[in-house]
């Protein structure tokens, strides 16, 4: 599935925390209403080639008249974040309409939100919406330092003592038990942050016999166990060889080399449409999806092309056997 992109311009930029910049994006044909937690796809230039990156929307576009995205600087990087940081007011770009894959429920008697670093971006609008609705909501926001936390004044005004700031550089740690064990039995938890944070909270959530359907998460497509490195790929059924750069996905590289028979949709490792067969590999497979179970990932015979990759090695794949998988079948 591909997005329809609209012409837009940067209306304004300003820094909202150390290393985090807020971009007001004004589409030429106006904004579309969206739910809290939605995102837009942005066409960015990476190594001179157009690629698509997803950014969570901050706040309500219907109120502000612009799409607002908060982007963390990646010094030394060449990806979508660095491209946006290179833009200034009145620069042009192309964006999609909002998409909602991280839906907010208003039914739970209590809600805990957990944000790791730039993971605050989808949760900010959710927290504010729940607070306006009079819902019982807590936010646990962790980052390396206090000055790397965005929107704290707004969040503090909305939540008061239900806002918990955890600065890891000061020796503070966010313990899953401290968040989960005191929640109402019917509570829901929403989390956005690094893979390690999500896995720690999910493990404790399930260990406490809480329903998995009340654990909601947004993923970072760039969040893996290992740092991203370039790797070589051979498409066995096409006699095609190429290299995937450290700032592009396997799916993007396949498309740029004329391989268009791999279905895709979310590009976040969630839907499973882009799974393909792994024939062989060297180096370690870094499964960055949330579609497959840990046991399925350990088998190493299929990979989600939109997010997963190989660390310091090569990969041989066969796209002719690409088919929609079911995931978590074990």
PDB file of C-alpha atoms in Angstrom, residues 8 10 16 23 56 61 63 69-70 85 97 113 136 139 145 153 155 167 170 201 209 215 236 255 262 291 295 317 328:
ATOM      1  CA  UNK A   8       3.191  21.311   1.984  1.00  0.00           C
ATOM      2  CA  UNK A  10       7.298  24.394   6.771  1.00  0.00           C
ATOM      3  CA  UNK A  16      11.008  22.345  22.490  1.00  0.00           C
ATOM      4  CA  UNK A  23       7.973  21.538  12.932  1.00  0.00           C
ATOM      5  CA  UNK A  56       3.714  11.153  15.126  1.00  0.00           C
ATOM      6  CA  UNK A  61      -4.296  19.811  13.782  1.00  0.00           C
ATOM      7  CA  UNK A  63      -7.098  23.457  16.465  1.00  0.00           C
ATOM      8  CA  UNK A  69       5.789  16.852  14.432  1.00  0.00           C
ATOM      9  CA  UNK A  70       8.587  16.801  17.001  1.00  0.00           C
ATOM     10  CA  UNK A  85      16.410  19.255  10.710  1.00  0.00           C
ATOM     11  CA  UNK A  97      -2.904  12.560   5.284  1.00  0.00           C
ATOM     12  CA  UNK A 113       1.264   6.161  29.691  1.00  0.00           C
ATOM     13  CA  UNK A 136      -7.632   9.058  35.413  1.00  0.00           C
ATOM     14  CA  UNK A 139       2.350   9.697  32.526  1.00  0.00           C
ATOM     15  CA  UNK A 145      18.234  14.416  31.305  1.00  0.00           C
ATOM     16  CA  UNK A 153       5.020  22.572  31.180  1.00  0.00           C
ATOM     17  CA  UNK A 155       1.898  18.095  30.728  1.00  0.00           C
ATOM     18  CA  UNK A 167      16.101  11.345  34.369  1.00  0.00           C
ATOM     19  CA  UNK A 170      20.675  11.325  37.730  1.00  0.00           C
ATOM     20  CA  UNK A 201       7.049  -3.548  30.508  1.00  0.00           C
ATOM     21  CA  UNK A 209      -1.580 -11.826  34.543  1.00  0.00           C
ATOM     22  CA  UNK A 215      -1.207  -3.291  26.659  1.00  0.00           C
ATOM     23  CA  UNK A 236      18.034 -15.413  -5.132  1.00  0.00           C
ATOM     24  CA  UNK A 255      11.831  -0.958  -4.166  1.00  0.00           C
ATOM     25  CA  UNK A 262       6.577  -7.419  -1.846  1.00  0.00           C
ATOM     26  CA  UNK A 291       4.588  -9.092  14.380  1.00  0.00           C
ATOM     27  CA  UNK A 295      10.280 -18.028  19.056  1.00  0.00           C
ATOM     28  CA  UNK A 317      16.236 -13.824   0.374  1.00  0.00           C
ATOM     29  CA  UNK A 328       2.353 -15.248  16.694  1.00  0.00           C
TER      30      UNK A 328
END
